[in-house]
Amino acid sequence: MASLITCPHCGSRPKEEFSIRGDALPQRPAAHAPDEAWHAYVYLRDNVKGVIFEHWHHVGGCRRYLVVERDNVSHDVLSVTDAARFRRAAASGQDGVVAAGKDLA
Amino acid sequence: MRYSALDIVRQAFSGNRHWKPVWREPQPKAHYDVIIVGGGGHGLSTAYYLAKEFGITNIAVLEKGYIGSGNVGRNTTIIRSNYLLEGNEPFYEFSMKLWEGLEQDFNYNAMVSQRGVINLFHSDGQRDAYARRGNAMMMHGVDAQLLDREEVRKMMPYLNFDHARFPVLGGLLQKRGGTARHDAVAWGYARGADQRGVDLIQHCEVTGIRRDEAGRVLGVETSKGFIGCNKLALATAGHTSVTGQMAGLRLPIETHVLQAFVSEGLKPVIHNVITYGAGHFYISQSDKGGLVFGADIDYYSSYAQRGNLATVEHTIEEGVSLIPGLSRVKVLRAWGGVMDMSMDGSPIIDRTPIDNLYLNCGWCYGGFKATPASGFCFAHLIAKDEPHYTARFLRLDRFERGLAIDEGGKGPQPNLH
Ligand SMILES: Cc1cc2nc3c(=O)[nH]c(=O)nc-3n(C[C@H](O)[C@H](O)[C@H](O)COP(=O)(O)OP(=O)(O)OC[C@H]3O[C@@H](n4cnc5c(N)ncnc54)[C@H](O)[C@@H]3O)c2cc1C
Ligand SMILES: [Zn+2]
C-alpha cells in the first residue's frame, strides 16, 4: 500500500497514522428495523475483490473519519474523502466524489 | 504412485529422473455427482473422505491454480485442539484424532509432529482465563496442563521471563498439539483422492454457477468450459465471497491477508510451538532448522497474497520482545495468504439456502489444523445432507439466530479474530 496518504484535512501523512475500520458502505438501519436488516448490517459483507470503500480513522492527525477508495488486489489508494462529505454526496446522489454514491442514496 | 526404500535407491542411481507423477491430470468430464471448488487442504480432504468413507467417487476438484498454491501451502503449520467453546472444541479434537492416524490412513508422510503447543500468559487475569480454557478442554477429554513460570523456564530458558511489562508467568500446554508438513498434507490427500477415482483438475477457474429456474445448481462455468454436477461444494477459503456471489450469496466473511516468515536454518533450539500471550506472535522450528513464525493479520481487507512492511516490523518487534535472541537471526523469506475471516472467528460447514449448494468457509487463520475434520464433516454433510455431530454448531445461520461462536469475545469485527 502507498506509504503516504493524502488526508483532506492534514495533507500528505504516513499510512501508520491511520487506523482502518473496515467497509464504509453498510448503512446503520433504523433502531426498529426488522432483525433481517440488522443481521445484514452487522454480519454480512459484499467483500468484493477489487475497488472498495473503507472507513479510516486519522488517529495520529485530525481524528476525523475518512472514506478511502482502495483496490484490495493492487493495494492502490484511489481517493480519500472526509466521511461526512462522502455521506452527504452519496445522499444527494451527486457524483464527482464517489461512484458508490448511488448505492447509498 | 507408491514409494519404497528400493525405489529411492534405484531412482538415486538414475538421477531421480524417472519418478512418475503422483496423480493423473484428467480432462474434465461433462458431469459429476459432486464438484468441489478449491483444491486447498479442505477441498482435497473433502474429496478424499467422500471417496473413502462415504462411497462417492464420481467427483471433480476444480482448482484455479495448482494443488497447494493457496493457504494450505502458506500457513505456519500449527495443529492443536485447545479451544474453549462447546461449538469448537469437540470439532477440533476430532481433527486432532484424525491427525494422529492420518499418515497411516492415507499412507503418506505428512511429518505430523506432536511437539506440544504452549500458550504463554503474562498476567493473573490471563492465567485465570487459560486455566478456564484448560478446564473446558479437559471436560471434553482433551489433554491440557497449566505450567508455572519455573516449569516453562525448564522447557524454554531463552524467553524474556523478566520483561518489565509482560513477564512470562506460565503457560497452558497441550502436549498433543504440534505441527505438520503443510504441502505433504495437500499431496497426501490429493494422492489418496486420485487413487480412488477423483478427478483433480488444476488450472481450472470457476467463473460462474449455472442454475435452473427453481434456483438449483446445474453446474459451473469454468475456464475449461461448462461442467455439470448434482451437488456443488465450495471450499475456496479467501475467495469464498467471490464464489458465493456467483450463486447470489452474501456471506458473513471478509478477506484479509496474513503474512508468515521463515528464518535461516539454525541448530535445534525451539522444540515446541510457542504463542505469545501479550501479542499475537507464534513460533516453531521446522525440521530443516528454519524458525517459522507469524503474528497478526494486516488488519485491512485484501485479496493480494502479500502484505505490508508495517506488519513485518510489528511481527519482528513482538518476536524480539518475547525472545530477545531473535534479534540476531536473519529472516530468509516472507509471504502472504488471503483468508476468509468470519464474523465470530469460527468456521462454517453448512448447507445454503440453495438446495444442492454446500459451503465450507470462515477458517480465519486457523484452518490448517482443521483440514482433516473439515473434510470429514463436509463430506458427511454432502453425502447425508445432515451435519456431522462435531460440526453441528458451525452453521451459516448462527449469526441470525444469535448463536455466534466467538472464542475471543471480540464481537462482529472480522479483522479482530
Ligand atoms: C500465513 C498463514 C499462516 C497460517 N497459519 C496457520 C496455522 O499455523 N495453523 C492453522 O491451523 N491455520 C493456519 N492458517 C490458516 C490455514 O492455512 C487456512 O485456514 C486453510 O489452509 C484454508 O483452507 P484451504 O487449505 O482449503 O485453503 P486454500 O489452500 O487457500 O484453498 C482454497 C483454494 O481455492 C482455490 N480457488 C479460489 N477461487 C477459485 C475459483 N473461482 N475456481 C477454482 N478454484 C478457486 C484457490 O486457488 C485455493 O487453492 C494460516 C494461513 C496463512 C495465510
Ligand atoms: Zn487528517
Short mmCIF file of C-alpha atoms in Angstrom, two decimals, chain B:
data_model
loop_
_atom_site.label_atom_id
_atom_site.label_comp_id
_atom_site.label_asym_id
_atom_site.label_seq_id
_atom_site.Cartn_x
_atom_site.Cartn_y
_atom_site.Cartn_z
CA MET B 1 2.25 -43.86 -7.22
CA ARG B 2 3.79 -45.82 -4.37
CA TYR B 3 7.15 -45.42 -2.67
CA SER B 4 9.64 -47.93 -1.28
CA ALA B 5 13.18 -47.87 0.07
CA LEU B 6 14.30 -49.81 -3.01
CA ASP B 7 12.74 -47.13 -5.26
CA ILE B 8 14.70 -44.41 -3.54
CA VAL B 9 17.98 -46.23 -4.17
CA ARG B 10 17.06 -47.09 -7.74
CA GLN B 11 15.97 -43.51 -8.52
CA ALA B 12 19.09 -42.11 -6.89
CA PHE B 13 21.25 -44.06 -9.32
CA SER B 14 19.32 -42.77 -12.31
CA GLY B 15 19.42 -39.11 -11.33
CA ASN B 16 15.85 -39.06 -9.92
CA ARG B 17 14.59 -38.64 -13.48
CA HIS B 18 12.08 -41.48 -13.53
CA TRP B 19 9.64 -40.73 -10.73
CA LYS B 20 6.08 -40.94 -12.02
CA PRO B 21 3.54 -38.16 -11.38
CA VAL B 22 1.69 -38.68 -8.11
CA TRP B 23 -1.76 -38.03 -9.56
CA ARG B 24 -3.36 -38.07 -13.01
CA GLU B 25 -4.07 -34.89 -14.98
CA PRO B 26 -7.53 -35.69 -16.35
CA GLN B 27 -9.67 -33.59 -18.66
CA PRO B 28 -12.98 -32.68 -17.03
CA LYS B 29 -15.94 -34.95 -17.78
CA ALA B 30 -19.28 -33.42 -18.79
CA HIS B 31 -20.91 -34.24 -15.46
CA TYR B 32 -20.03 -35.30 -11.90
CA ASP B 33 -22.03 -36.35 -8.87
CA VAL B 34 -20.10 -33.81 -6.79
CA ILE B 35 -17.95 -30.87 -7.83
CA ILE B 36 -15.72 -29.34 -5.19
CA VAL B 37 -14.42 -25.86 -5.97
CA GLY B 38 -10.98 -25.23 -4.44
CA GLY B 39 -8.04 -27.63 -4.36
CA GLY B 40 -6.73 -26.48 -0.99
CA GLY B 41 -6.48 -28.69 2.06
CA HIS B 42 -10.19 -28.61 2.74
CA GLY B 43 -11.33 -29.31 -0.83
CA LEU B 44 -8.88 -32.21 -1.15
CA SER B 45 -9.67 -33.75 2.22
CA THR B 46 -13.39 -33.46 1.43
CA ALA B 47 -12.87 -35.37 -1.83
CA TYR B 48 -10.72 -37.96 -0.06
CA TYR B 49 -13.25 -38.68 2.70
CA LEU B 50 -16.22 -38.61 0.29
CA ALA B 51 -14.49 -41.36 -1.69
CA LYS B 52 -13.08 -43.30 1.22
CA GLU B 53 -15.74 -43.04 3.91
CA PHE B 54 -18.96 -42.20 2.08
CA GLY B 55 -18.64 -44.19 -1.16
CA ILE B 56 -18.98 -41.27 -3.58
CA THR B 57 -16.20 -41.34 -6.18
CA ASN B 58 -17.60 -39.54 -9.22
CA ILE B 59 -16.07 -36.27 -8.03
CA ALA B 60 -14.08 -33.42 -9.51
CA VAL B 61 -11.97 -30.97 -7.53
CA LEU B 62 -11.55 -27.77 -9.56
CA GLU B 63 -8.54 -25.64 -8.66
CA LYS B 64 -7.77 -22.35 -10.37
CA GLY B 65 -4.03 -22.55 -9.67
CA TYR B 66 -2.13 -25.69 -8.79
CA ILE B 67 -2.72 -28.02 -5.85
CA GLY B 68 -1.26 -26.43 -2.74
CA SER B 69 -0.93 -22.91 -4.17
CA GLY B 70 -3.40 -21.44 -1.66
CA ASN B 71 -3.31 -21.19 2.10
CA VAL B 72 -2.69 -24.89 2.58
CA GLY B 73 0.86 -24.27 1.32
CA ARG B 74 1.26 -20.89 3.03
CA ASN B 75 0.43 -21.46 6.68
CA THR B 76 2.68 -21.79 9.71
CA THR B 77 1.59 -25.45 10.12
CA ILE B 78 0.37 -25.32 13.73
CA ILE B 79 -2.11 -28.02 14.76
CA ARG B 80 -3.87 -28.04 18.13
CA SER B 81 -7.25 -28.55 19.78
CA ASN B 82 -7.11 -26.10 22.67
CA TYR B 83 -10.40 -24.27 22.23
CA LEU B 84 -12.76 -23.03 24.90
CA LEU B 85 -16.27 -23.22 23.49
CA GLU B 86 -18.65 -26.11 23.11
CA GLY B 87 -19.19 -25.25 19.43
CA ASN B 88 -15.49 -25.58 18.63
CA GLU B 89 -13.65 -27.90 21.00
CA PRO B 90 -15.18 -31.28 20.03
CA PHE B 91 -14.70 -30.42 16.35
CA TYR B 92 -11.02 -29.52 16.72
CA GLU B 93 -10.43 -32.56 18.93
CA PHE B 94 -11.98 -34.74 16.23
CA SER B 95 -9.47 -33.14 13.86
CA MET B 96 -6.61 -33.84 16.27
CA LYS B 97 -7.60 -37.51 16.46
CA LEU B 98 -7.67 -37.68 12.66
CA TRP B 99 -4.20 -36.07 12.56
CA GLU B 100 -2.94 -38.75 14.91
CA GLY B 101 -3.92 -41.52 12.47
CA LEU B 102 -3.56 -39.57 9.24
CA GLU B 103 -0.25 -40.88 7.93
CA GLN B 104 -1.36 -44.49 8.33
CA ASP B 105 -4.75 -43.64 6.88
CA PHE B 106 -3.51 -42.11 3.63
CA ASN B 107 -0.14 -43.86 3.66
CA TYR B 108 1.92 -40.74 3.16
CA ASN B 109 4.45 -38.97 5.34
CA ALA B 110 2.83 -35.73 6.49
CA MET B 111 5.51 -35.21 9.18
CA VAL B 112 2.89 -34.84 11.90
CA SER B 113 4.93 -33.84 14.94
CA GLN B 114 3.22 -33.67 18.34
CA ARG B 115 5.85 -31.46 19.91
CA GLY B 116 3.48 -29.59 22.21
CA VAL B 117 1.83 -26.20 21.85
CA ILE B 118 2.24 -23.74 24.71
CA ASN B 119 0.22 -20.55 25.12
CA LEU B 120 2.12 -18.21 27.43
CA PHE B 121 0.38 -15.96 29.94
CA HIS B 122 1.63 -12.68 31.33
CA SER B 123 -0.87 -11.53 33.93
CA ASP B 124 -3.05 -13.03 36.67
CA GLY B 125 -6.18 -12.39 34.64
CA GLN B 126 -4.74 -14.16 31.64
CA ARG B 127 -3.67 -17.10 33.81
CA ASP B 128 -7.25 -17.45 35.05
CA ALA B 129 -8.59 -17.34 31.50
CA TYR B 130 -6.14 -20.05 30.43
CA ALA B 131 -6.97 -22.17 33.47
CA ARG B 132 -10.61 -21.93 32.46
CA ARG B 133 -9.76 -22.90 28.90
CA GLY B 134 -7.69 -25.85 30.11
CA ASN B 135 -10.58 -26.99 32.29
CA ALA B 136 -13.01 -26.69 29.39
CA MET B 137 -10.66 -28.82 27.29
CA MET B 138 -10.41 -31.49 29.99
CA MET B 139 -14.20 -31.58 30.26
CA HIS B 140 -14.12 -32.69 26.62
CA GLY B 141 -11.49 -35.31 27.36
CA VAL B 142 -8.62 -33.29 25.87
CA ASP B 143 -5.18 -33.02 27.46
CA ALA B 144 -4.24 -29.68 28.99
CA GLN B 145 -1.62 -28.68 31.55
CA LEU B 146 -1.17 -25.35 33.29
CA LEU B 147 2.55 -24.73 33.77
CA ASP B 148 4.05 -22.23 36.17
CA ARG B 149 6.96 -19.97 35.40
CA GLU B 150 9.68 -22.40 36.50
CA GLU B 151 8.21 -25.28 34.52
CA VAL B 152 8.15 -23.07 31.44
CA ARG B 153 11.72 -21.92 32.14
CA LYS B 154 12.93 -25.52 32.04
CA MET B 155 11.37 -26.04 28.63
CA MET B 156 12.37 -22.74 27.04
CA PRO B 157 15.04 -20.86 29.01
CA TYR B 158 15.59 -18.33 26.20
CA LEU B 159 12.27 -16.48 26.79
CA ASN B 160 12.23 -12.96 28.19
CA PHE B 161 10.89 -14.01 31.62
CA ASP B 162 11.55 -10.68 33.30
CA HIS B 163 10.08 -8.43 30.64
CA ALA B 164 9.17 -5.23 32.51
CA ARG B 165 5.66 -5.04 31.12
CA PHE B 166 4.81 -8.59 30.02
CA PRO B 167 6.75 -11.02 32.25
CA VAL B 168 6.25 -14.71 31.42
CA LEU B 169 4.22 -16.12 34.33
CA GLY B 170 3.45 -19.55 32.90
CA GLY B 171 1.62 -21.25 30.09
CA LEU B 172 -1.14 -23.59 29.03
CA LEU B 173 0.40 -26.63 27.39
CA GLN B 174 -1.28 -29.05 25.04
CA LYS B 175 1.25 -31.81 24.56
CA ARG B 176 -0.60 -33.44 21.70
CA GLY B 177 -0.53 -30.24 19.66
CA GLY B 178 2.32 -29.54 17.27
CA THR B 179 2.98 -29.13 13.57
CA ALA B 180 2.57 -30.99 10.27
CA ARG B 181 4.20 -30.54 6.89
CA HIS B 182 1.53 -28.47 5.11
CA ASP B 183 2.38 -29.34 1.47
CA ALA B 184 2.59 -33.03 2.30
CA VAL B 185 -0.90 -32.86 3.79
CA ALA B 186 -2.22 -31.49 0.49
CA TRP B 187 -0.24 -34.05 -1.53
CA GLY B 188 -1.28 -36.97 0.68
CA TYR B 189 -4.98 -36.13 0.39
CA ALA B 190 -4.63 -35.41 -3.34
CA ARG B 191 -2.94 -38.75 -3.97
CA GLY B 192 -5.49 -40.63 -1.87
CA ALA B 193 -8.40 -38.96 -3.65
CA ASP B 194 -6.87 -39.55 -7.10
CA GLN B 195 -6.29 -43.24 -6.33
CA ARG B 196 -9.99 -43.59 -5.55
CA GLY B 197 -11.03 -42.09 -8.88
CA VAL B 198 -11.45 -38.41 -8.00
CA ASP B 199 -10.53 -36.09 -10.90
CA LEU B 200 -8.19 -33.32 -9.70
CA ILE B 201 -8.42 -30.62 -12.32
CA GLN B 202 -5.81 -27.91 -11.91
CA HIS B 203 -5.68 -24.55 -13.67
CA CYS B 204 -9.45 -24.64 -13.95
CA GLU B 205 -11.05 -21.48 -12.58
CA VAL B 206 -14.75 -21.45 -11.77
CA THR B 207 -16.18 -18.24 -13.22
CA GLY B 208 -19.91 -18.77 -12.77
CA ILE B 209 -22.55 -21.02 -11.25
CA ARG B 210 -25.36 -22.09 -13.58
CA ARG B 211 -28.80 -22.60 -12.01
CA ASP B 212 -32.23 -23.58 -13.30
CA GLU B 213 -35.41 -21.52 -12.84
CA ALA B 214 -36.10 -23.12 -9.48
CA GLY B 215 -32.65 -21.99 -8.33
CA ARG B 216 -31.00 -25.43 -8.21
CA VAL B 217 -27.37 -25.59 -9.26
CA LEU B 218 -26.85 -27.31 -12.63
CA GLY B 219 -23.09 -26.93 -12.80
CA VAL B 220 -20.27 -24.45 -13.12
CA GLU B 221 -18.83 -22.29 -15.86
CA THR B 222 -15.07 -22.66 -15.86
CA SER B 223 -12.02 -21.68 -17.85
CA LYS B 224 -12.29 -25.21 -19.30
CA GLY B 225 -15.97 -24.88 -20.24
CA PHE B 226 -19.22 -25.85 -18.54
CA ILE B 227 -19.14 -28.82 -16.14
CA GLY B 228 -22.39 -30.23 -14.75
CA CYS B 229 -22.98 -31.67 -11.28
CA ASN B 230 -25.64 -32.95 -8.91
CA LYS B 231 -24.09 -31.27 -5.90
CA LEU B 232 -21.75 -28.30 -5.74
CA ALA B 233 -19.43 -27.73 -2.76
CA LEU B 234 -17.47 -24.51 -2.24
CA ALA B 235 -14.15 -24.71 -0.35
CA THR B 236 -12.45 -21.61 -1.69
CA ALA B 237 -11.09 -20.09 1.56
CA GLY B 238 -10.13 -16.44 0.90
CA HIS B 239 -12.24 -16.37 -2.27
CA THR B 240 -15.43 -17.56 -0.57
CA SER B 241 -17.29 -14.31 -1.14
CA VAL B 242 -16.29 -14.30 -4.81
CA THR B 243 -17.57 -17.83 -5.49
CA GLY B 244 -20.57 -17.35 -3.17
CA GLN B 245 -21.52 -14.23 -5.11
CA MET B 246 -21.76 -16.40 -8.26
CA ALA B 247 -24.79 -18.01 -6.63
CA GLY B 248 -26.09 -14.72 -5.21
CA LEU B 249 -24.94 -15.40 -1.64
CA ARG B 250 -23.88 -12.51 0.59
CA LEU B 251 -21.82 -14.01 3.42
CA PRO B 252 -20.52 -13.13 6.91
CA ILE B 253 -16.96 -13.14 5.58
CA GLU B 254 -14.27 -10.57 4.89
CA THR B 255 -10.98 -11.37 3.16
CA HIS B 256 -7.74 -10.36 4.87
CA VAL B 257 -4.06 -11.01 4.30
CA LEU B 258 -1.83 -12.79 6.83
CA GLN B 259 1.92 -12.95 6.47
CA ALA B 260 4.36 -15.66 7.52
CA PHE B 261 8.14 -15.68 7.91
CA VAL B 262 10.99 -18.18 7.88
CA SER B 263 14.50 -17.56 9.19
CA GLU B 264 17.83 -19.01 8.14
CA GLY B 265 18.43 -22.58 9.35
CA LEU B 266 19.59 -22.92 12.96
CA LYS B 267 20.56 -25.81 15.18
CA PRO B 268 17.60 -27.18 17.16
CA VAL B 269 16.62 -24.50 19.67
CA ILE B 270 12.82 -24.15 19.77
CA HIS B 271 11.43 -27.59 20.49
CA ASN B 272 7.74 -26.72 20.80
CA VAL B 273 5.21 -24.35 19.34
CA ILE B 274 5.10 -21.14 21.39
CA THR B 275 2.44 -18.45 21.33
CA TYR B 276 2.93 -15.07 22.95
CA GLY B 277 0.00 -14.08 25.13
CA ALA B 278 0.86 -10.38 25.16
CA GLY B 279 0.92 -10.13 21.40
CA HIS B 280 -0.21 -12.46 18.73
CA PHE B 281 3.20 -13.86 17.88
CA TYR B 282 3.68 -17.63 17.36
CA ILE B 283 6.82 -19.55 16.50
CA SER B 284 8.14 -23.05 15.91
CA GLN B 285 11.22 -24.54 14.28
CA SER B 286 10.94 -26.62 11.14
CA ASP B 287 12.82 -29.91 10.75
CA LYS B 288 15.14 -28.12 8.32
CA GLY B 289 16.05 -25.71 11.11
CA GLY B 290 14.32 -22.52 9.98
CA LEU B 291 12.26 -20.65 12.54
CA VAL B 292 8.70 -20.38 11.24
CA PHE B 293 6.71 -17.51 12.70
CA GLY B 294 3.92 -15.02 12.24
CA ALA B 295 1.62 -12.69 14.11
CA ASP B 296 -1.45 -10.61 13.31
CA ILE B 297 -3.19 -10.07 10.02
CA ASP B 298 -2.55 -6.78 8.26
CA TYR B 299 -5.98 -5.52 9.51
CA TYR B 300 -7.35 -4.33 6.16
CA SER B 301 -9.33 -6.16 3.52
CA SER B 302 -7.04 -7.66 0.90
CA TYR B 303 -7.08 -10.22 -1.89
CA ALA B 304 -3.35 -9.75 -2.55
CA GLN B 305 -1.14 -12.62 -1.42
CA ARG B 306 1.32 -10.16 0.05
CA GLY B 307 1.24 -7.79 2.98
CA ASN B 308 2.88 -4.56 4.06
CA LEU B 309 6.08 -3.64 5.84
CA ALA B 310 4.38 -2.16 8.91
CA THR B 311 3.16 -5.67 9.78
CA VAL B 312 6.61 -7.13 9.20
CA GLU B 313 8.03 -4.66 11.68
CA HIS B 314 5.25 -5.32 14.18
CA THR B 315 5.77 -9.10 13.95
CA ILE B 316 9.51 -8.92 14.45
CA GLU B 317 9.09 -6.48 17.36
CA GLU B 318 6.75 -8.91 19.09
CA GLY B 319 9.14 -11.76 18.46
CA VAL B 320 12.15 -9.91 19.85
CA SER B 321 10.15 -8.77 22.85
CA LEU B 322 9.44 -12.42 23.73
CA ILE B 323 12.73 -13.98 22.56
CA PRO B 324 15.46 -11.31 22.62
CA GLY B 325 17.90 -13.67 20.86
CA LEU B 326 15.78 -13.46 17.74
CA SER B 327 17.24 -10.03 17.02
CA ARG B 328 20.37 -11.78 15.73
CA VAL B 329 18.53 -14.12 13.38
CA LYS B 330 18.17 -13.37 9.67
CA VAL B 331 14.78 -13.72 8.01
CA LEU B 332 15.04 -15.52 4.70
CA ARG B 333 11.54 -15.47 3.30
CA ALA B 334 8.14 -13.90 3.91
CA TRP B 335 4.85 -14.34 2.08
CA GLY B 336 1.14 -13.78 2.49
CA GLY B 337 -2.09 -15.68 2.11
CA VAL B 338 -5.66 -14.41 1.85
CA MET B 339 -8.06 -15.72 4.40
CA ASP B 340 -11.78 -15.99 4.89
CA MET B 341 -12.22 -14.09 8.17
CA SER B 342 -15.65 -14.84 9.62
CA MET B 343 -17.64 -12.51 11.85
CA ASP B 344 -17.08 -14.56 15.02
CA GLY B 345 -13.75 -16.18 14.23
CA SER B 346 -15.31 -19.62 13.84
CA PRO B 347 -15.87 -21.57 10.62
CA ILE B 348 -18.95 -22.52 8.65
CA ILE B 349 -19.66 -26.03 7.33
CA ASP B 350 -23.25 -25.96 6.22
CA ARG B 351 -25.88 -26.20 3.56
CA THR B 352 -27.02 -22.93 1.96
CA PRO B 353 -30.42 -21.51 1.03
CA ILE B 354 -29.76 -23.19 -2.35
CA ASP B 355 -30.69 -26.83 -2.07
CA ASN B 356 -27.69 -28.51 -3.71
CA LEU B 357 -25.03 -25.94 -2.85
CA TYR B 358 -22.78 -26.63 0.16
CA LEU B 359 -20.47 -24.21 1.90
CA ASN B 360 -17.17 -24.60 3.76
CA CYS B 361 -15.55 -21.33 4.84
CA GLY B 362 -14.70 -18.90 7.63
CA TRP B 363 -11.42 -20.55 8.62
CA CYS B 364 -9.69 -17.30 9.51
CA TYR B 365 -6.07 -18.10 10.26
CA GLY B 366 -6.74 -21.36 12.00
CA GLY B 367 -7.97 -23.62 9.24
CA PHE B 368 -4.90 -25.76 8.67
CA LYS B 369 -5.36 -27.69 11.91
CA ALA B 370 -8.97 -28.28 10.86
CA THR B 371 -8.08 -29.80 7.49
CA PRO B 372 -8.89 -33.45 8.38
CA ALA B 373 -12.11 -32.79 10.34
CA SER B 374 -13.27 -30.11 7.95
CA GLY B 375 -13.00 -32.55 5.04
CA PHE B 376 -14.61 -35.36 7.01
CA CYS B 377 -17.52 -33.24 8.24
CA PHE B 378 -18.05 -31.55 4.89
CA ALA B 379 -18.07 -34.95 3.16
CA HIS B 380 -20.59 -36.17 5.75
CA LEU B 381 -22.80 -33.17 5.06
CA ILE B 382 -22.61 -33.55 1.27
CA ALA B 383 -23.25 -37.29 1.37
CA LYS B 384 -26.01 -37.36 4.00
CA ASP B 385 -27.44 -33.85 3.91
CA GLU B 386 -27.07 -33.57 7.66
CA PRO B 387 -24.24 -32.15 9.73
CA HIS B 388 -21.62 -34.34 11.36
CA TYR B 389 -22.15 -34.40 15.13
CA THR B 390 -18.97 -32.42 15.88
CA ALA B 391 -19.78 -29.73 13.29
CA ARG B 392 -23.39 -29.20 14.26
CA PHE B 393 -22.77 -25.72 15.68
CA LEU B 394 -20.83 -24.46 12.66
CA ARG B 395 -23.94 -23.18 10.89
CA LEU B 396 -24.38 -20.38 8.41
CA ASP B 397 -27.49 -19.03 10.12
CA ARG B 398 -25.97 -18.88 13.60
CA PHE B 399 -25.45 -15.11 13.41
CA GLU B 400 -29.11 -14.51 12.61
CA ARG B 401 -30.13 -16.79 15.45
CA GLY B 402 -27.83 -15.16 17.99
CA LEU B 403 -25.62 -18.26 18.27
CA ALA B 404 -22.26 -16.84 17.21
CA ILE B 405 -19.24 -18.88 18.40
CA ASP B 406 -16.93 -16.08 19.49
CA GLU B 407 -13.88 -17.68 21.19
CA GLY B 408 -12.22 -14.33 21.82
CA GLY B 409 -15.34 -12.41 22.84
CA LYS B 410 -14.43 -9.79 20.26
CA GLY B 411 -17.75 -9.10 18.58
CA PRO B 412 -18.61 -8.95 14.89
CA GLN B 413 -15.33 -7.46 13.66
CA PRO B 414 -13.77 -9.77 11.07
CA ASN B 415 -10.31 -8.25 11.48
CA LEU B 416 -10.18 -8.85 15.23
CA HIS B 417 -10.43 -12.64 15.33
#
